[in-house]
Amino acid sequence: MRSLSCLLLVIWSLLLTACTTDLEGMAEYRLEYARQNKGDIQFVAIQPSNSASFINGVRLAVQEINQRPEKLLGRTLKIQTETEGSTFEATKSSIERIVADPRTVAVIGHRLSSIAVPASVMYERSQIVFLSSFATAQTLTGHGFQYVFRMSPNTSVMAAQLANVATTLGYKRIVVLYARDDLNRELAFLFEDAAISERIKLVKRISFFEKETNYRSIISRFNNENFDAVFIAASAEPTARMIKQLRELGLNQPILGNDSLNNIEFANLISNSAQNIIAPTLYRINDRSVLNQHFIQAYKNSYKTEPDYSAAQGYDSVMLLVSGIERAGSTLPPLLSSTLRYMPAWVGLTGLHAFDATGEMLGKNYFFHVWQQGQWQNIPAIHIPYLVKRFTQYQQKLHPEHTVTDFSQVFAQRMHTDDHRSYLLDLAHEILQFQSIGVIYENTPEGRKASGYDLWQPLAKKKNLNLVGCEIPFSLLGGAEIERALVACYGKLSLNTEALLVPYYKGINTTLIEKLNNSLAFFKIPAISFDEQSTDPNISLLFTKRTDVNLQSMREMQVYSPLLSGLKVHEFAERLKGLPEVTVNLLNLQQFGKPDKPILELSPDTYLYSKPLFIKKEAVAP
């Protein structure tokens, strides 16, 4: 075995020296080396030339994995870095070095689609797992490759979300500008299709060359038109030039841009006078999850600055690769790639991750922020209407045998709190597809109202659901008697229902409720709660009021003021308030055998965790 390993390294050295292009031959050497190697697990991260944050996120993840007692399959995770050039030709020599090294298990990175797509061919033929952290071009996953995976939603998802944001903000007439390269042309055409389906009128559509410096003749072709916003598909530098010239000519309508605007180059080029530029992003630094709070604190401790979306993508790429290796129990390329493709949905800093048979990203979506006062400001809840619409359309297609509520319509309306909770239970039913649900209640007007027992009777009749009640006279019993009654109700309902509405009554021992909810795992029964204060890790679905839409403090909503067309901020905030905020315990539902697909379509706001994360407790931010 030792002689074989030595022979493989000698062959690798000869191939590396010769800058081999025998990719299939290297695939065989890689496979054999993976079978023999019991030492370090090596992967390569491609560092962008203009930003260190991606590699910083990668290194932070590697450090955390190697600090675990078990490391990764009992082995050390080792990172090699290569710097990405401005073109594929400028990067090709680095890619050749990567594929010529049989120790390389995977590659993560490549910021530019124009490099990632041709590089994917070389990684595929040499059997290196490629997690493309930033490429959005549809062609990346269009070849039926086995080893190529996308870590960012593609241009089709980006275009659909941007068009939906435009509709939500009231834009009815839009100017489309795009650079004459394959990726931006693709995004622009997809945006046009999505905008038309949203009933948006395209006032003008004009292409341009990114190398141009004076766009005033282009702008003159539409500056006297009536339009609500401008959509620009181009890289950071030409987009910044275009925006400056638009503003100089007095065109102050909001700008819709692509994800290239998130890099530091755009922030350095754009001036403080250029306001109201909306861009998609994969990361929300204000996410309050345990995972994100840990990441922010650990990143600041290591690099003395806050992380950005590139750092989060780097961190997620490593952690997803690690999860795949642990599930496969091996670094053998065919086994690792098939494990990644078919593993259950995985939650990272940047959202939900799952892959289809082609390596296309499922579940993950874009959030949005706006450039105001010289910095990016989060736009609360603006991504939710698209997700609710996507979920509704999926459910309608999946279940043509019954009427699926149009949640995108009902949650956009003002309604009574009772009606809102009824629709939330309807949403829970569509997610979980239960036919019977248990409700613990006190048989008094107040008790039935608190539990929702009367409220959900019409919904149960409409959906042909069996609403199973269990009565407890809470107001007449003492503490010990209530506990015995709760245990009895949980026992009864766990044998006769497929889901349970967790009781919410003041004075109930929350520790006992958590213990009883934990017992539902044996019966694989999801627990549903509407308690905004709940921290029970056994809850499967938690529905609450939107925490990012505060009608009591309109200051938080002023980010919308210059963005809205034909809408007032307080009226718009009322509309957003009704959108569902959903917290999911994904691992819990997966253990219960519930399919990931509805969750992938809805892509909930936050996730509960029912087992420890790879986090040192002392590293978590307070």
Coordinates of C-alpha atoms in Angstrom, one line a residue, residues 166-613:
A166 CA -40.6 45.3 -9.0
T167 CA -44.2 44.3 -8.9
T168 CA -44.3 44.4 -5.1
L169 CA -42.9 47.9 -5.0
G170 CA -45.5 49.1 -7.6
Y171 CA -43.4 49.4 -10.7
K172 CA -45.5 49.2 -13.8
R173 CA -43.1 50.6 -16.4
I174 CA -39.4 49.7 -16.5
V175 CA -36.4 50.5 -18.8
V176 CA -34.1 47.5 -19.4
L177 CA -30.3 48.1 -20.0
Y178 CA -27.9 45.2 -20.4
A179 CA -24.2 44.5 -21.3
R180 CA -23.5 42.5 -24.5
D181 CA -22.0 39.5 -22.9
D182 CA -23.5 36.1 -22.6
L183 CA -24.3 36.2 -18.8
N184 CA -25.9 39.6 -18.7
R185 CA -27.8 39.1 -21.9
E186 CA -29.2 35.9 -20.4
L187 CA -30.2 37.7 -17.2
A188 CA -31.8 40.6 -19.1
F189 CA -33.9 38.3 -21.4
L190 CA -35.0 36.2 -18.4
F191 CA -35.9 39.4 -16.5
E192 CA -37.9 40.6 -19.5
D193 CA -39.9 37.3 -19.6
A194 CA -40.5 37.5 -15.9
A195 CA -41.5 41.1 -16.0
I196 CA -44.0 40.5 -18.8
S197 CA -45.5 37.7 -16.7
E198 CA -45.9 40.1 -13.9
R199 CA -47.7 42.5 -16.3
I200 CA -44.9 45.1 -16.2
K201 CA -44.5 47.2 -19.4
L202 CA -40.9 47.3 -20.9
V203 CA -40.5 50.9 -21.9
K204 CA -37.1 50.5 -23.6
R205 CA -34.6 47.7 -23.9
I206 CA -31.1 48.8 -24.9
S207 CA -27.8 46.9 -24.9
F208 CA -24.3 48.4 -24.5
F209 CA -20.7 47.5 -24.4
E210 CA -19.1 47.4 -20.9
K211 CA -15.9 49.0 -22.2
E212 CA -17.7 52.2 -23.1
T213 CA -17.3 55.1 -20.7
N214 CA -19.9 57.5 -21.9
Y215 CA -23.5 56.2 -21.8
R216 CA -25.3 59.6 -22.2
S217 CA -26.3 58.9 -25.8
I218 CA -28.0 55.7 -24.6
I219 CA -29.7 57.5 -21.7
S220 CA -31.0 60.1 -24.1
R221 CA -33.1 57.4 -25.8
F222 CA -35.4 57.1 -22.8
N223 CA -34.8 60.1 -20.5
N224 CA -38.1 61.7 -21.7
E225 CA -40.1 58.5 -21.3
N226 CA -42.4 57.8 -18.4
F227 CA -41.0 54.9 -16.3
D228 CA -40.9 53.8 -12.7
A229 CA -37.5 52.1 -12.5
V230 CA -34.4 51.0 -14.5
F231 CA -33.1 47.5 -14.6
I232 CA -29.3 47.2 -15.4
A233 CA -27.6 43.8 -16.1
A234 CA -23.8 44.5 -16.2
S235 CA -20.8 44.0 -14.0
A236 CA -20.0 46.3 -11.2
E237 CA -17.8 49.0 -12.9
P238 CA -20.0 49.7 -15.9
T239 CA -23.1 49.6 -13.7
A240 CA -21.6 52.2 -11.4
R241 CA -20.7 54.5 -14.5
M242 CA -24.2 54.1 -15.9
I243 CA -25.8 55.0 -12.5
K244 CA -23.7 58.0 -12.1
Q245 CA -24.6 59.3 -15.5
L246 CA -28.3 58.6 -14.9
R247 CA -28.2 60.6 -11.7
E248 CA -26.2 63.4 -13.3
L249 CA -28.9 63.7 -16.0
G250 CA -31.6 64.0 -13.3
L251 CA -33.1 60.5 -13.6
N252 CA -33.6 59.5 -10.0
Q253 CA -35.9 56.5 -10.3
P254 CA -34.9 53.4 -8.4
I255 CA -32.3 51.1 -10.0
L256 CA -32.6 47.3 -10.1
G257 CA -29.3 45.5 -10.5
N258 CA -27.7 42.1 -10.3
D259 CA -25.6 40.4 -7.6
S260 CA -22.3 41.7 -9.0
L261 CA -23.1 45.0 -7.2
N262 CA -22.3 43.3 -3.9
N263 CA -18.6 43.3 -4.4
I264 CA -16.3 45.9 -2.9
E265 CA -15.5 47.4 -6.3
F266 CA -19.0 48.7 -6.7
A267 CA -19.0 50.3 -3.2
N268 CA -15.7 52.0 -4.0
L269 CA -16.9 53.3 -7.3
I270 CA -20.4 54.6 -6.5
S271 CA -20.8 58.0 -4.8
N272 CA -23.0 58.9 -1.9
S273 CA -25.2 60.8 -4.3
A274 CA -26.2 57.6 -6.0
Q275 CA -29.2 56.5 -4.0
N276 CA -31.9 53.8 -4.2
I277 CA -30.0 51.0 -6.0
I278 CA -31.7 47.6 -5.3
A279 CA -29.5 44.4 -5.5
P280 CA -30.0 40.8 -4.7
T281 CA -27.8 39.2 -2.0
L282 CA -27.4 35.7 -0.5
Y283 CA -26.7 36.8 3.0
R284 CA -28.4 38.8 5.7
I285 CA -26.0 39.9 8.4
N286 CA -29.0 40.9 10.6
D287 CA -30.2 37.3 10.7
R288 CA -30.6 36.5 14.4
S289 CA -30.1 32.7 14.2
V290 CA -27.6 31.0 16.5
L291 CA -25.5 29.9 13.5
N292 CA -25.2 33.4 12.1
Q293 CA -24.5 35.0 15.4
H294 CA -21.7 32.6 16.0
F295 CA -20.3 33.2 12.5
I296 CA -20.3 37.0 12.8
Q297 CA -18.6 36.9 16.2
A298 CA -16.0 34.3 15.1
Y299 CA -15.3 36.2 11.9
K300 CA -14.9 39.5 13.7
N301 CA -12.6 37.8 16.2
S302 CA -10.4 36.5 13.5
Y303 CA -10.4 39.3 10.9
K304 CA -11.4 42.5 12.9
T305 CA -14.2 43.3 10.5
E306 CA -17.8 42.2 9.8
P307 CA -18.3 39.4 7.2
D308 CA -20.0 40.0 3.9
Y309 CA -21.9 37.7 1.5
S310 CA -18.7 36.4 0.0
A311 CA -17.4 35.3 3.4
A312 CA -20.7 33.6 4.1
Q313 CA -20.6 31.8 0.8
G314 CA -17.0 30.6 1.5
Y315 CA -18.0 29.4 4.9
D316 CA -21.2 27.6 3.6
S317 CA -19.3 26.0 0.7
V318 CA -16.8 24.3 3.1
M319 CA -19.5 23.3 5.6
L320 CA -21.6 21.8 2.9
L321 CA -18.6 19.9 1.5
V322 CA -17.8 18.6 5.0
S323 CA -21.5 17.5 5.5
G324 CA -21.3 15.6 2.2
I325 CA -18.0 13.9 3.2
E326 CA -19.4 12.9 6.6
R327 CA -22.5 11.5 5.1
A328 CA -20.6 9.6 2.5
G329 CA -18.0 8.4 5.1
S330 CA -15.5 8.7 2.3
T331 CA -13.7 11.1 -0.1
L332 CA -14.1 8.8 -3.1
P333 CA -15.3 11.2 -5.9
P334 CA -18.2 9.1 -7.3
L335 CA -19.5 8.4 -3.8
L336 CA -19.1 12.0 -2.6
S337 CA -20.8 13.5 -5.7
S338 CA -23.8 11.2 -5.4
T339 CA -24.1 11.8 -1.7
L340 CA -24.2 15.6 -2.3
R341 CA -26.7 15.3 -5.0
Y342 CA -29.2 13.2 -3.0
M343 CA -28.6 14.2 0.6
P344 CA -31.4 15.9 2.5
A345 CA -31.8 19.7 2.4
W346 CA -29.1 21.4 4.4
V347 CA -29.3 24.8 6.1
G348 CA -26.4 27.2 6.0
L349 CA -25.8 30.9 6.6
T350 CA -27.0 31.8 3.1
G351 CA -30.2 29.7 3.3
L352 CA -31.4 26.3 2.3
H353 CA -29.3 24.0 0.1
A354 CA -30.3 21.0 -1.9
F355 CA -29.5 19.8 -5.4
D356 CA -31.4 18.2 -8.3
A357 CA -30.0 15.5 -10.5
T358 CA -28.1 18.0 -12.6
G359 CA -26.4 19.7 -9.7
E360 CA -28.8 22.7 -9.8
M361 CA -29.4 24.6 -6.6
L362 CA -32.9 24.1 -5.1
G363 CA -34.5 26.0 -2.2
K364 CA -32.0 28.8 -1.9
N365 CA -33.3 32.3 -2.8
Y366 CA -32.1 35.9 -2.9
F367 CA -32.7 38.6 -0.2
F368 CA -32.5 42.2 -1.2
H369 CA -30.9 45.4 0.0
V370 CA -30.7 49.0 -1.2
W371 CA -27.8 51.4 -1.4
Q372 CA -28.8 54.5 0.7
Q373 CA -26.6 57.0 2.6
G374 CA -23.4 55.4 1.3
Q375 CA -24.1 51.9 2.5
W376 CA -26.3 48.8 1.9
Q377 CA -29.5 48.8 3.9
N378 CA -31.6 45.7 4.3
I379 CA -35.1 45.8 2.7
P380 CA -37.4 44.0 5.1
A381 CA -39.6 41.1 3.9
I382 CA -39.4 42.1 0.2
H383 CA -38.4 38.6 -0.8
I384 CA -41.4 36.9 0.8
P385 CA -44.1 37.5 -1.8
Y386 CA -42.1 35.6 -4.4
L387 CA -41.5 32.7 -2.1
V388 CA -45.2 32.5 -1.1
K389 CA -46.2 32.7 -4.8
R390 CA -43.7 30.0 -5.7
F391 CA -44.9 27.7 -2.9
T392 CA -48.5 28.2 -3.9
Q393 CA -47.8 27.4 -7.6
Y394 CA -45.9 24.3 -6.6
Q395 CA -48.7 23.0 -4.3
Q396 CA -51.4 23.7 -6.9
K397 CA -49.4 21.7 -9.5
L398 CA -48.6 18.9 -7.0
H399 CA -52.2 18.5 -5.6
P400 CA -54.6 19.2 -8.5
E401 CA -57.2 17.0 -6.7
H402 CA -58.0 19.6 -4.1
T403 CA -58.2 23.4 -4.0
V404 CA -55.0 25.0 -2.8
T405 CA -55.5 28.5 -1.3
D406 CA -53.8 31.2 -3.2
F407 CA -51.6 32.3 -0.3
S408 CA -49.9 35.0 -2.3
Q409 CA -53.2 36.8 -2.5
V410 CA -54.7 36.2 0.9
F411 CA -51.5 37.2 2.9
A412 CA -51.3 40.4 0.9
Q413 CA -54.7 41.5 2.3
R414 CA -55.5 43.1 5.6
M415 CA -57.5 40.7 7.8
H416 CA -58.6 39.9 11.3
T417 CA -56.1 38.1 13.5
D418 CA -58.3 35.0 13.7
D419 CA -58.6 34.8 9.9
H420 CA -54.8 35.2 9.7
R421 CA -54.2 32.3 12.0
S422 CA -56.7 30.2 10.1
Y423 CA -54.7 30.8 6.9
L424 CA -51.5 30.0 8.7
L425 CA -52.9 26.6 9.8
D426 CA -54.0 26.1 6.2
L427 CA -50.4 26.8 5.2
A428 CA -49.2 24.3 7.8
H429 CA -51.5 21.7 6.3
E430 CA -50.1 22.3 2.8
I431 CA -46.6 21.9 4.1
L432 CA -47.2 18.8 6.1
Q433 CA -50.2 17.3 4.3
F434 CA -51.8 15.9 7.6
Q435 CA -55.3 14.6 7.5
S436 CA -55.9 14.8 11.3
I437 CA -54.7 17.3 13.8
G438 CA -55.0 17.4 17.6
V439 CA -56.0 20.4 19.7
I440 CA -55.9 20.6 23.5
Y441 CA -58.5 23.1 24.7
E442 CA -60.7 24.2 27.6
N443 CA -64.3 23.9 26.8
T444 CA -65.2 27.5 27.5
P445 CA -65.5 30.4 25.1
E446 CA -62.2 31.8 26.2
G447 CA -60.5 28.4 26.1
R448 CA -61.8 27.5 22.6
K449 CA -60.7 30.9 21.4
A450 CA -57.2 30.6 23.0
S451 CA -56.7 27.2 21.4
G452 CA -58.3 28.0 18.1
Y453 CA -60.6 25.0 18.4
D454 CA -63.7 26.9 17.1
L455 CA -61.7 29.0 14.7
W456 CA -60.3 26.0 12.8
Q457 CA -63.6 24.1 12.5
P458 CA -64.5 25.8 9.1
L459 CA -61.0 25.1 7.8
A460 CA -61.2 21.4 8.8
K461 CA -64.5 21.1 7.0
K462 CA -63.2 22.8 3.9
K463 CA -60.1 20.7 3.7
N464 CA -61.8 17.5 4.9
L465 CA -59.5 17.3 8.0
N466 CA -60.2 15.5 11.2
L467 CA -59.9 18.0 14.1
V468 CA -59.4 15.9 17.2
G469 CA -60.0 17.7 20.5
C470 CA -58.9 16.8 24.0
E471 CA -60.5 18.8 26.8
I472 CA -58.7 20.0 29.9
P473 CA -60.5 22.3 32.4
F474 CA -57.4 24.4 33.1
S475 CA -59.2 27.0 35.2
L476 CA -60.5 24.3 37.6
L477 CA -57.4 22.2 38.1
G478 CA -54.2 22.6 40.1
G479 CA -50.7 22.3 38.8
A480 CA -50.2 18.6 39.4
E481 CA -53.7 17.8 38.0
I482 CA -53.0 19.9 34.8
E483 CA -49.7 18.0 34.3
R484 CA -51.5 14.6 34.5
A485 CA -54.2 15.9 32.2
L486 CA -51.6 17.1 29.7
V487 CA -49.8 13.8 29.7
A488 CA -53.1 12.0 29.1
C489 CA -54.0 14.3 26.2
Y490 CA -50.6 13.9 24.6
G491 CA -51.0 10.1 24.9
K492 CA -54.4 10.1 23.3
L493 CA -53.6 12.6 20.5
S494 CA -50.3 10.9 19.6
L495 CA -52.3 7.7 18.8
N496 CA -55.0 9.4 16.8
T497 CA -53.6 12.3 14.9
E498 CA -50.8 13.2 12.4
A499 CA -50.0 16.6 13.8
L500 CA -50.5 18.5 17.1
L501 CA -51.2 22.1 17.9
V502 CA -49.1 22.9 20.9
P503 CA -51.3 24.3 23.7
Y504 CA -50.6 27.9 24.7
Y505 CA -52.0 28.8 28.1
K506 CA -50.4 31.0 30.8
G507 CA -49.2 29.1 33.8
I508 CA -48.5 25.8 32.1
N509 CA -45.1 24.4 32.9
T510 CA -43.0 25.0 29.7
T511 CA -40.5 22.4 30.7
L512 CA -43.2 19.8 30.8
I513 CA -44.6 20.9 27.4
E514 CA -41.1 20.6 25.9
K515 CA -40.7 17.1 27.4
L516 CA -44.1 16.1 26.0
N517 CA -43.3 17.6 22.6
N518 CA -40.1 15.6 22.6
S519 CA -42.1 12.4 23.2
L520 CA -43.9 13.1 19.8
A521 CA -40.7 12.1 18.0
F522 CA -41.4 8.5 18.9
F523 CA -44.7 8.7 17.0
K524 CA -43.2 11.0 14.3
I525 CA -45.9 13.6 14.9
P526 CA -45.0 17.3 14.0
A527 CA -45.7 19.9 16.6
I528 CA -47.1 23.3 15.4
S529 CA -47.1 26.4 17.5
F530 CA -48.3 30.0 17.2
D531 CA -46.5 31.1 20.4
E532 CA -44.2 34.0 19.6
Q533 CA -42.2 33.4 22.7
S534 CA -41.5 29.7 22.0
T535 CA -38.0 28.4 22.1
D536 CA -38.9 24.8 22.2
P537 CA -36.5 22.9 20.0
N538 CA -39.1 20.1 19.5
I539 CA -41.4 22.4 17.5
S540 CA -41.6 21.4 13.9
L541 CA -43.4 24.6 12.5
L542 CA -43.6 27.9 14.3
F543 CA -45.7 30.7 12.9
T544 CA -45.3 34.3 14.2
K545 CA -45.9 37.9 13.3
R546 CA -43.2 39.3 11.0
T547 CA -40.4 40.6 13.2
D548 CA -38.8 42.6 10.4
V549 CA -42.0 44.8 9.8
N550 CA -42.5 47.1 12.8
L551 CA -45.6 49.3 12.4
Q552 CA -44.9 50.9 15.8
S553 CA -41.5 52.2 14.6
M554 CA -41.9 53.5 11.0
R555 CA -38.3 54.5 11.1
E556 CA -37.4 50.9 10.2
M557 CA -39.7 51.1 7.2
Q558 CA -38.3 54.4 5.8
V559 CA -36.0 52.5 3.6
Y560 CA -39.1 51.9 1.5
S561 CA -40.1 55.6 1.2
P562 CA -38.1 56.5 -2.0
L563 CA -38.6 53.1 -3.5
L564 CA -42.4 52.9 -3.7
S565 CA -44.4 53.9 -6.7
G566 CA -48.0 54.8 -6.1
L567 CA -47.9 53.4 -2.6
K568 CA -47.7 55.0 0.9
V569 CA -45.2 53.6 3.4
H570 CA -47.7 52.9 6.1
E571 CA -50.1 51.2 3.7
F572 CA -47.3 49.1 2.2
A573 CA -46.2 48.1 5.7
E574 CA -49.7 46.9 6.5
R575 CA -49.5 44.7 3.5
L576 CA -46.1 43.3 4.5
K577 CA -47.3 42.7 8.1
G578 CA -49.6 40.0 6.9
L579 CA -46.9 37.9 5.2
P580 CA -46.2 34.7 7.1
E581 CA -43.0 34.4 9.1
V582 CA -42.2 30.7 9.3
T583 CA -39.6 28.9 11.5
V584 CA -38.9 25.3 10.6
N585 CA -37.1 22.5 12.4
L586 CA -35.9 20.9 9.2
L587 CA -34.0 18.0 10.9
N588 CA -37.2 17.2 12.9
L589 CA -39.3 17.0 9.7
Q590 CA -36.7 15.0 7.9
Q591 CA -36.6 12.4 10.8
F592 CA -40.4 12.2 10.6
G593 CA -40.2 11.3 6.9
K594 CA -41.6 14.6 5.6
P595 CA -40.5 15.6 2.1
D596 CA -38.1 18.5 1.7
K597 CA -39.7 19.8 -1.5
P598 CA -42.5 22.0 0.1
I599 CA -39.8 23.5 2.5
L600 CA -37.5 24.1 -0.5
E601 CA -40.3 26.0 -2.3
L602 CA -41.3 28.1 0.7
S603 CA -37.7 28.6 2.0
P604 CA -38.6 29.7 5.5
D605 CA -37.3 32.7 7.3
T606 CA -35.4 30.9 10.1
Y607 CA -34.6 27.4 11.3
L608 CA -34.7 25.6 14.6
Y609 CA -32.0 23.2 15.5
S610 CA -32.7 20.0 17.4
K611 CA -29.1 18.9 17.8
P612 CA -25.8 20.7 18.6
L613 CA -24.1 22.7 15.8

